[in-house]
Coordinates of C-alpha atoms and ligand atoms in Angstrom, one line a residue:
X4 CA 267.0 97.9 232.6
X5 CA 268.4 99.6 235.6
X6 CA 266.1 99.9 238.6
X7 CA 264.7 103.3 239.4
X8 CA 264.0 104.7 242.8
X9 CA 260.6 103.9 244.3
X10 CA 257.6 106.1 244.4
X11 CA 256.4 106.2 248.0
X12 CA 253.2 107.7 249.3
X13 CA 253.1 108.8 252.9
X14 CA 249.9 109.0 254.9
X15 CA 250.3 110.6 258.4
X16 CA 247.5 111.0 260.9
X17 CA 246.5 113.8 263.2
X18 CA 248.7 115.9 265.5
X19 CA 252.2 117.3 265.2
X20 CA 253.6 114.2 267.0
X21 CA 252.4 112.2 264.0
X22 CA 253.0 114.6 261.2
X23 CA 256.6 115.5 262.2
X24 CA 258.2 112.1 261.7
X25 CA 256.3 111.7 258.3
X26 CA 257.6 115.1 257.1
X27 CA 261.1 114.2 258.1
X28 CA 261.0 110.8 256.5
X29 CA 259.4 112.4 253.3
X30 CA 262.4 114.7 253.2
X31 CA 264.9 111.9 253.7
X32 CA 263.2 109.8 250.9
X33 CA 263.1 112.8 248.6
X34 CA 266.8 113.5 249.1
X35 CA 267.5 109.8 248.3
X36 CA 265.9 110.4 244.9
X37 CA 262.6 108.6 245.6
X38 CA 259.4 110.1 244.1
X39 CA 257.4 111.1 247.2
X40 CA 253.6 111.8 247.5
X41 CA 252.4 113.3 250.7
X42 CA 248.8 112.6 251.6
X43 CA 247.1 114.8 254.1
X44 CA 243.7 114.9 255.6
X45 CA 241.8 118.1 255.5
X46 CA 240.9 120.1 257.5
X47 CA 243.7 119.5 260.0
X48 CA 243.1 119.8 263.7
X49 CA 245.8 122.3 264.7
X50 CA 247.1 125.4 263.0
X51 CA 250.7 124.0 263.5
X52 CA 249.8 121.1 261.2
X53 CA 248.5 123.2 258.3
X54 CA 251.4 125.6 258.5
X55 CA 254.0 122.8 258.6
X56 CA 252.4 121.1 255.6
X57 CA 252.5 124.3 253.6
X58 CA 256.0 125.1 254.7
X59 CA 257.2 121.5 253.9
X60 CA 255.7 121.6 250.4
X61 CA 257.3 125.0 249.7
X62 CA 260.7 123.6 250.7
X63 CA 260.2 120.4 248.6
X64 CA 258.8 121.4 245.3
X65 CA 259.3 117.9 243.9
X66 CA 257.0 116.3 246.5
X67 CA 253.5 115.6 245.2
X68 CA 250.6 116.4 247.4
X69 CA 247.2 114.7 247.7
X70 CA 244.8 116.4 250.1
X71 CA 241.5 114.6 250.9
X72 CA 238.5 115.8 252.9
X73 CA 237.7 113.7 255.9
X74 CA 234.1 112.9 256.6
X75 CA 233.6 114.7 259.9
X76 CA 232.4 112.9 263.0
X77 CA 228.9 113.7 264.1
X78 CA 229.0 115.9 267.2
X79 CA 228.9 113.8 270.3
X80 CA 229.0 110.6 268.3
X81 CA 231.7 109.3 270.6
X82 CA 230.6 109.6 274.2
X83 CA 234.0 108.3 275.5
X84 CA 236.0 111.3 274.4
X85 CA 236.0 114.8 273.1
X86 CA 239.7 114.8 272.2
X87 CA 239.8 116.4 268.7
X88 CA 242.9 114.4 267.8
X89 CA 241.3 111.0 268.6
X90 CA 238.1 112.1 266.8
X91 CA 240.3 113.0 263.8
X92 CA 242.0 109.5 263.9
X93 CA 238.5 108.0 263.7
X94 CA 237.3 110.3 261.0
X95 CA 240.4 109.6 258.9
X96 CA 239.8 105.9 259.2
X97 CA 236.3 106.4 258.0
X98 CA 237.5 108.4 255.0
X99 CA 240.6 106.7 253.6
X100 CA 238.6 104.8 251.0
X101 CA 238.2 108.1 249.3
X102 CA 241.8 107.8 248.3
X103 CA 241.3 104.8 246.0
X104 CA 241.1 106.7 242.7
X105 CA 244.2 109.0 243.3
X106 CA 246.3 106.1 244.6
X107 CA 245.3 103.8 241.7
X108 CA 246.2 106.5 239.1
X109 CA 249.4 107.6 240.7
X110 CA 252.2 108.2 238.2
X111 CA 254.7 106.7 238.2
X112 CA 252.7 103.8 239.9
X113 CA 253.2 103.6 243.6
X114 CA 255.9 101.2 244.9
X115 CA 254.6 101.4 248.5
X116 CA 252.5 103.3 250.9
X117 CA 253.9 104.2 254.4
X118 CA 250.8 104.8 256.5
X119 CA 250.4 105.7 260.2
X120 CA 249.6 103.0 262.7
X121 CA 246.4 105.0 263.7
X122 CA 244.9 104.3 260.2
X123 CA 246.3 100.8 259.8
X124 CA 243.0 98.9 260.0
X125 CA 241.1 100.9 257.4
X126 CA 244.1 101.4 255.1
X127 CA 245.2 97.7 255.0
X128 CA 242.2 96.7 252.8
X129 CA 242.8 99.7 250.5
X130 CA 246.5 98.7 250.0
X131 CA 245.6 95.1 249.5
X132 CA 242.9 95.9 246.9
X133 CA 245.3 98.0 245.0
X134 CA 248.1 95.5 245.4
X135 CA 250.5 98.1 246.8
X136 CA 252.9 97.1 249.5
X137 CA 252.0 98.8 252.8
X138 CA 254.5 99.7 255.5
X139 CA 253.1 101.0 258.8
X140 CA 254.9 103.8 260.6
X141 CA 254.5 104.0 264.3
X142 CA 255.4 107.3 266.0
X143 CA 256.1 105.9 269.4
X144 CA 258.8 103.9 271.2
X145 CA 259.3 100.2 270.5
X146 CA 258.3 99.5 274.1
X147 CA 255.0 101.2 273.8
X148 CA 254.5 99.7 270.4
X149 CA 254.7 96.3 272.0
X150 CA 251.9 97.2 274.4
X151 CA 249.8 98.5 271.5
X152 CA 250.5 95.4 269.4
X153 CA 249.6 93.1 272.3
X154 CA 246.5 95.1 273.4
X155 CA 243.9 92.9 271.6
X156 CA 245.2 89.9 273.7
X157 CA 245.2 92.0 276.9
X158 CA 241.7 93.2 276.3
X159 CA 240.4 89.6 275.8
X160 CA 241.2 88.9 279.5
X161 CA 239.2 91.1 281.9
X162 CA 241.9 90.6 284.5
X163 CA 244.8 92.1 282.4
X164 CA 244.5 95.6 283.8
X165 CA 243.0 94.6 287.2
X166 CA 244.1 96.9 289.9
X167 CA 245.1 93.9 292.0
X168 CA 248.1 93.4 289.7
X169 CA 251.0 95.8 289.9
X170 CA 252.2 95.3 286.3
X171 CA 251.0 94.3 282.9
X172 CA 252.8 91.3 281.4
X173 CA 253.7 91.2 277.7
X174 CA 255.7 88.1 276.5
X175 CA 259.3 88.7 275.8
X176 CA 259.6 92.2 277.2
X177 CA 260.0 93.6 280.7
X178 CA 256.5 94.0 282.4
X179 CA 255.0 97.5 282.3
X180 CA 254.0 98.9 285.7
X181 CA 250.2 99.4 285.9
X182 CA 250.6 103.2 286.5
X183 CA 252.4 103.5 283.1
X184 CA 249.5 102.1 281.2
X185 CA 247.3 104.8 279.7
X186 CA 244.1 104.8 281.9
X187 CA 241.9 104.6 278.8
X188 CA 243.2 101.1 278.1
X189 CA 241.1 99.9 281.1
X190 CA 238.0 100.8 279.1
X191 CA 237.7 98.7 276.0
X192 CA 235.0 101.0 274.7
X193 CA 237.1 104.1 274.9
X194 CA 237.7 105.5 271.4
X195 CA 241.5 105.6 272.0
X196 CA 241.5 102.0 273.1
X197 CA 239.3 100.6 270.4
X198 CA 241.3 102.5 267.7
X199 CA 244.6 101.1 268.9
X200 CA 243.2 97.5 269.3
X201 CA 241.7 97.6 265.8
X202 CA 244.9 99.0 264.3
X203 CA 246.9 96.3 266.1
X204 CA 244.9 93.6 264.5
X205 CA 245.9 94.9 261.0
X206 CA 249.7 94.8 261.8
X207 CA 250.2 91.3 260.5
X208 CA 249.0 92.4 257.0
X209 CA 251.7 95.0 256.6
X210 CA 255.0 94.4 254.8
X211 CA 257.0 96.0 257.7
X212 CA 256.7 98.4 260.6
X213 CA 259.0 101.4 260.4
X214 CA 260.0 103.0 263.7
X215 CA 261.6 106.2 264.7
X216 CA 264.0 104.5 267.2
X217 CA 267.4 102.9 267.0
X218 CA 268.9 99.6 268.0
X219 CA 271.2 100.9 270.8
X220 CA 268.4 102.8 272.4
X221 CA 266.0 99.9 272.8
X222 CA 268.1 96.8 272.1
X223 CA 266.3 94.3 274.2
X224 CA 262.8 95.2 273.1
X225 CA 263.7 95.3 269.5
X226 CA 265.4 91.9 269.8
X227 CA 262.3 90.5 271.5
X228 CA 259.8 91.7 269.0
X229 CA 261.9 90.8 266.0
X230 CA 262.4 87.3 267.2
X231 CA 258.7 86.7 267.5
X232 CA 258.6 86.6 271.2
X233 CA 255.9 89.3 271.7
X234 CA 253.6 88.0 268.9
X235 CA 254.4 85.4 266.3
X236 CA 252.6 87.1 263.4
X237 CA 254.2 90.5 263.1
X238 CA 256.1 91.6 260.0
X239 CA 259.7 92.9 260.4
X240 CA 260.2 95.8 262.8
X241 CA 262.4 98.3 261.1
X242 CA 264.2 100.9 263.3
X243 CA 265.3 103.8 261.2
X244 CA 265.7 106.6 263.7
X245 CA 266.4 109.1 265.0
X246 CA 264.9 110.6 261.8
X247 CA 266.8 113.6 260.4
X248 CA 265.2 117.0 260.6
X249 CA 264.7 119.0 257.5
X250 CA 263.5 122.2 259.1
X251 CA 265.8 125.0 258.0
X252 CA 267.1 127.2 260.8
X253 CA 265.5 130.5 262.0
X254 CA 262.3 130.1 260.1
X255 CA 260.2 131.2 263.1
X256 CA 260.1 134.3 265.2
X257 CA 262.8 133.5 267.7
X258 CA 262.8 136.5 270.0
X259 CA 264.5 134.4 272.7
X260 CA 267.6 133.6 270.5
X261 CA 269.7 136.7 271.4
X262 CA 269.1 135.9 275.1
X263 CA 270.0 132.2 274.6
X264 CA 273.1 133.1 272.7
X265 CA 274.4 135.1 275.6
X266 CA 274.0 132.3 278.2
X267 CA 276.9 130.0 279.3
X268 CA 277.3 126.5 277.8
X269 CA 274.9 123.9 279.2
X270 CA 273.4 126.3 281.7
X271 CA 269.8 126.5 280.6
X272 CA 266.9 124.1 281.2
X273 CA 264.6 123.9 278.2
X274 CA 261.0 123.3 279.3
X275 CA 258.3 122.1 277.0
X276 CA 255.4 119.7 277.2
X277 CA 254.7 119.2 273.6
X278 CA 251.9 120.4 271.3
X279 CA 249.0 118.8 273.0
X280 CA 249.4 119.2 276.8
X281 CA 246.9 121.5 278.5
X282 CA 248.5 122.1 281.9
X283 CA 246.2 123.5 284.6
X284 CA 246.8 127.0 285.8
X285 CA 247.6 125.8 289.3
X286 CA 250.3 123.5 287.9
X287 CA 251.7 126.2 285.7
X288 CA 252.1 128.4 288.9
X289 CA 253.9 125.5 290.7
X290 CA 256.2 125.0 287.7
X291 CA 257.1 128.7 287.7
X292 CA 258.0 128.4 291.4
X293 CA 260.0 125.3 290.7
X294 CA 262.0 127.0 287.9
X295 CA 262.7 130.0 290.1
X296 CA 263.7 127.8 293.1
X297 CA 266.0 125.7 291.1
X298 CA 268.2 128.8 290.5
X299 CA 268.9 127.6 287.0
X300 CA 268.4 129.6 283.8
X301 CA 265.4 128.4 281.8
X302 CA 263.6 128.7 278.5
X303 CA 260.0 127.7 278.9
X304 CA 257.6 127.1 276.1
X305 CA 254.2 127.5 277.6
X306 CA 251.0 126.1 276.2
X307 CA 247.7 126.0 277.9
X308 CA 245.3 124.3 275.4
X309 CA 245.2 121.0 273.7
X310 CA 244.6 122.6 270.3
X311 CA 246.8 125.7 269.5
X312 CA 243.9 127.5 267.8
X313 CA 242.2 127.8 271.3
X314 CA 245.3 129.1 273.0
X315 CA 244.6 132.8 273.4
X316 CA 245.8 133.7 276.9
X317 CA 248.7 136.0 277.2
X318 CA 251.7 135.4 279.5
X319 CA 250.5 138.1 281.9
X320 CA 247.2 136.2 282.4
X321 CA 249.0 133.0 283.2
X322 CA 252.0 134.0 285.3
X323 CA 252.4 136.6 288.0
X324 CA 254.0 139.7 286.8
X325 CA 256.3 139.6 289.7
X326 CA 257.6 136.2 288.6
X327 CA 258.3 137.5 285.1
X328 CA 260.0 140.5 286.6
X329 CA 262.2 138.7 289.0
X330 CA 263.3 136.1 286.4
X331 CA 263.8 138.4 283.5
X332 CA 267.5 137.9 283.4
X333 CA 267.4 134.3 284.4
X334 CA 264.8 133.0 282.0
X335 CA 262.5 133.4 279.1
X336 CA 258.9 132.2 278.8
X337 CA 257.6 131.9 275.2
X338 CA 254.1 131.3 273.9
X339 CA 253.5 129.9 270.4
X340 CA 255.5 127.6 268.2
X341 CA 259.3 127.5 268.6
X342 CA 261.9 125.6 266.7
X343 CA 262.6 122.9 269.2
X344 CA 265.2 121.4 267.0
X345 CA 267.2 124.6 267.0
X346 CA 266.8 125.0 270.7
X347 CA 268.1 121.5 271.5
X348 CA 271.1 122.1 269.2
X349 CA 272.0 125.3 271.0
X350 CA 275.1 125.0 273.2
X351 CA 273.5 126.9 276.1
X352 CA 271.0 124.1 276.7
X353 CA 272.0 121.7 279.4
X354 CA 268.8 119.9 280.3
X355 CA 265.3 119.2 279.0
X356 CA 262.2 119.0 281.2
X357 CA 259.7 117.3 278.9
X358 CA 256.5 115.3 278.6
X359 CA 258.3 112.5 276.6
X360 CA 256.4 112.7 273.4
X361 CA 258.5 110.3 271.3
X362 CA 259.7 112.9 268.8
X363 CA 261.0 115.0 271.6
X364 CA 262.8 112.0 273.1
X365 CA 264.4 111.1 269.8
X366 CA 265.5 114.8 269.3
X367 CA 267.1 114.9 272.7
X368 CA 268.7 111.5 272.0
X369 CA 270.3 112.9 268.8
X370 CA 271.8 115.7 270.7
X371 CA 272.6 113.8 273.9
X372 CA 270.7 116.3 276.1
X373 CA 269.8 114.9 279.6
X374 CA 266.0 114.8 280.2
X375 CA 263.8 115.2 283.2
X376 CA 260.8 113.1 282.2
X377 CA 257.3 114.2 283.3
X378 CA 254.9 112.2 281.2
X379 CA 251.4 113.7 280.8
X380 CA 249.3 111.2 278.8
X381 CA 249.2 108.4 276.2
X382 CA 252.5 106.6 275.4
X383 CA 254.6 109.1 277.5
X384 CA 255.1 107.0 280.6
X385 CA 256.1 104.1 278.5
X386 CA 258.5 106.3 276.7
X387 CA 259.9 107.7 280.0
X388 CA 260.7 104.2 281.1
X389 CA 262.7 103.7 277.9
X390 CA 264.7 106.9 278.0
X391 CA 265.6 106.3 281.7
X392 CA 266.8 102.8 280.9
X393 CA 268.8 104.1 278.0
X394 CA 270.6 106.6 280.2
X395 CA 269.1 109.7 278.6
X396 CA 267.3 111.0 281.6
X397 CA 265.7 110.7 285.0
X398 CA 262.0 110.2 285.9
X399 CA 260.2 110.9 289.1
X400 CA 257.5 108.2 289.0
X401 CA 255.5 109.6 291.9
X402 CA 254.6 112.7 290.0
X403 CA 252.2 110.5 288.0
X404 CA 250.4 111.6 284.9
X405 CA 250.1 115.3 284.3
X406 CA 246.5 115.8 285.3
X407 CA 246.5 113.5 288.3
X408 CA 247.5 115.8 291.1
X409 CA 249.5 118.9 291.7
X410 CA 253.3 118.6 291.9
X411 CA 254.7 121.3 294.1
X412 CA 257.2 123.9 293.0
X413 CA 259.5 122.7 295.7
X414 CA 259.7 119.2 294.3
X415 CA 260.1 120.4 290.8
X416 CA 262.9 122.8 291.8
X417 CA 264.8 120.0 293.5
X418 CA 264.5 117.6 290.6
X419 CA 265.7 120.3 288.2
X420 CA 268.8 120.8 290.3
X421 CA 269.3 117.0 290.3
X422 CA 269.0 116.9 286.5
X423 CA 271.5 119.8 286.0
X424 CA 274.1 118.6 288.5
X425 CA 274.2 114.9 287.6
X426 CA 277.5 114.6 285.8
X427 CA 277.2 110.9 285.4
X428 CA 273.9 111.3 283.6
X429 CA 275.4 114.0 281.4
X430 CA 278.1 111.6 280.3
X431 CA 275.6 108.8 279.7
X432 CA 273.4 111.2 277.7
X433 CA 276.3 112.3 275.6
X434 CA 277.0 108.6 274.8
X435 CA 273.4 108.2 273.7
X436 CA 274.0 111.1 271.3
X437 CA 277.1 109.5 269.9
X438 CA 275.3 106.2 269.4
X439 CA 272.4 108.0 267.7
X440 CA 274.9 109.6 265.3
X441 CA 276.4 106.3 264.5
X442 CA 273.0 104.7 263.8
X443 CA 272.1 107.3 261.2
X444 CA 275.5 107.8 259.8
X445 CA 276.7 106.0 256.6
X446 CA 276.8 102.3 257.3
X447 CA 275.0 102.8 260.7
X448 CA 272.3 100.4 261.7
X449 CA 269.3 102.6 261.1
X450 CA 270.7 103.9 257.8
X451 CA 271.2 100.3 256.6
X452 CA 267.7 99.3 257.5
X453 CA 266.2 102.2 255.5
X454 CA 268.6 101.6 252.5
X455 CA 267.5 97.9 252.4
X456 CA 263.8 98.8 252.4
X457 CA 264.3 101.3 249.5
X458 CA 266.4 98.8 247.6
X459 CA 263.7 96.2 248.0
X460 CA 261.1 98.7 246.7
X461 CA 263.1 99.8 243.6
X462 CA 261.2 99.4 240.5
Ligands
BUP30 BR1 255.2 122.4 271.3 C1 256.5 122.3 269.9 N1 258.0 123.4 268.6 O1 256.8 124.6 270.0 P1 256.2 115.1 270.3 C2 256.8 121.1 269.4 N2 257.8 121.1 268.4 O2 259.3 122.3 267.2 P2 253.4 115.9 271.0 C3 258.4 122.3 268.0 O3 256.9 119.1 267.5 P3 252.3 113.3 270.9 C4 257.1 123.5 269.5 O4 260.3 119.2 268.3 C5 258.5 117.6 268.1 O5 259.2 117.3 266.9 C6 258.9 118.9 268.6 O6 256.1 115.9 269.0 C7 258.1 119.8 267.7 O7 255.0 115.6 271.2 C8 257.0 117.7 267.7 O8 257.4 115.4 271.1 C9 256.1 117.3 268.9 O9 256.0 113.7 270.0 O10 252.8 114.7 270.3 O11 253.3 117.0 270.1 O12 252.9 116.1 272.4 O13 251.3 113.6 271.9 O14 251.7 112.6 269.7 O15 253.5 112.6 271.4

């Protein structure tokens, strides 16, 4: 009998940063003739997640969908955080056992489940009981993944994050400066920390770790982790990025497009801090000053709340009318969801001021757009270090984490000029884009890794 393509179930966790790579991979698998089942937790935290899931399913009628209700967290059951995304990670972990019956009865039977790192610990026993191979997907850089994988070891030594040390050592990879470590890691009881440490302990049980990165982007780190130098019990690390996008063009209201179309090539700075950054109003004002001072054209996607459903302010409440007036020919400020992929593909875009969410970094890498990194939380400083080293961008370390202090408009303006005028960086970034294209093209390194996994899983 000839082998038939595998049936793969995908289990993302909360937030657009997690959902996006899963939807992209689901689309790629489906176009390679796999049977795909998308599993989603309900209710989702943000409106963007629910609308993207519905949209994805409408575009992929062959993809099966399992929706399961998460058992909600009790209010204030976690004194260390009120972050709704972290709470949803925890609630999802408490609820995945509810998936047993639907996974066991899947038809055709499941060949593998690709589940998010954030649910690794609770999902590993489910996969083992059902005898289904489990691949973990991590939605961050390989560099930050090394830190997460090694976190249990670091937490076992009270001196690991001591402020008397300037950096954190992880075997096999370059040390991480202490300021790049998420501050929550210094508190082992913090929900974010305990979730990651528990997930890390489940890594060795997985069949492989799929990553949205590519060999040329993080060669040393990938070599170190895959040769067992970071930890000796990890399954293969499988770089398959940058993941292809499936989102068809012009699906959203893109009122800024006619304006963007009329701007010269590579003249516009695109500014976005992702879906979960709540920037203070003082910092928003400084950023507006910085954009104006830089003299460059800009497209700024402005968000003020961690969860989109809470984001109700209008532009005129956030920015001075005189700023909007003075810059009306030079720039556009947009509220609400934009199609970032379309924007980064637009020839008018010449630079990207960004928080370094890993999906954004991989999207900029695909297009070879130079970045000005301004990490805000979580893995983003670790990611900033990676993109700087790869030649994709610059990073002003002294700006610190987003909420740490106010960065002045003057500094922001100067740095934007540096980003837009650095021809060497532009060349290096272009090269990154070429390498990304090679990795995912036929016979490219990432494409081969994915093909091998799917061949292995054929039934
Ligand atoms: Br905001 C926004 N349009 O308006 P990241 C984001 N995106 O297409 P995050 C849009 O969402 P974490 C918008 O292209 C990327 O694919 C963007 O993921 C897209 O950052 C994704 O870049 C956002 O990883 O997540 O959302 O802050 O905190 O998990 O890194």
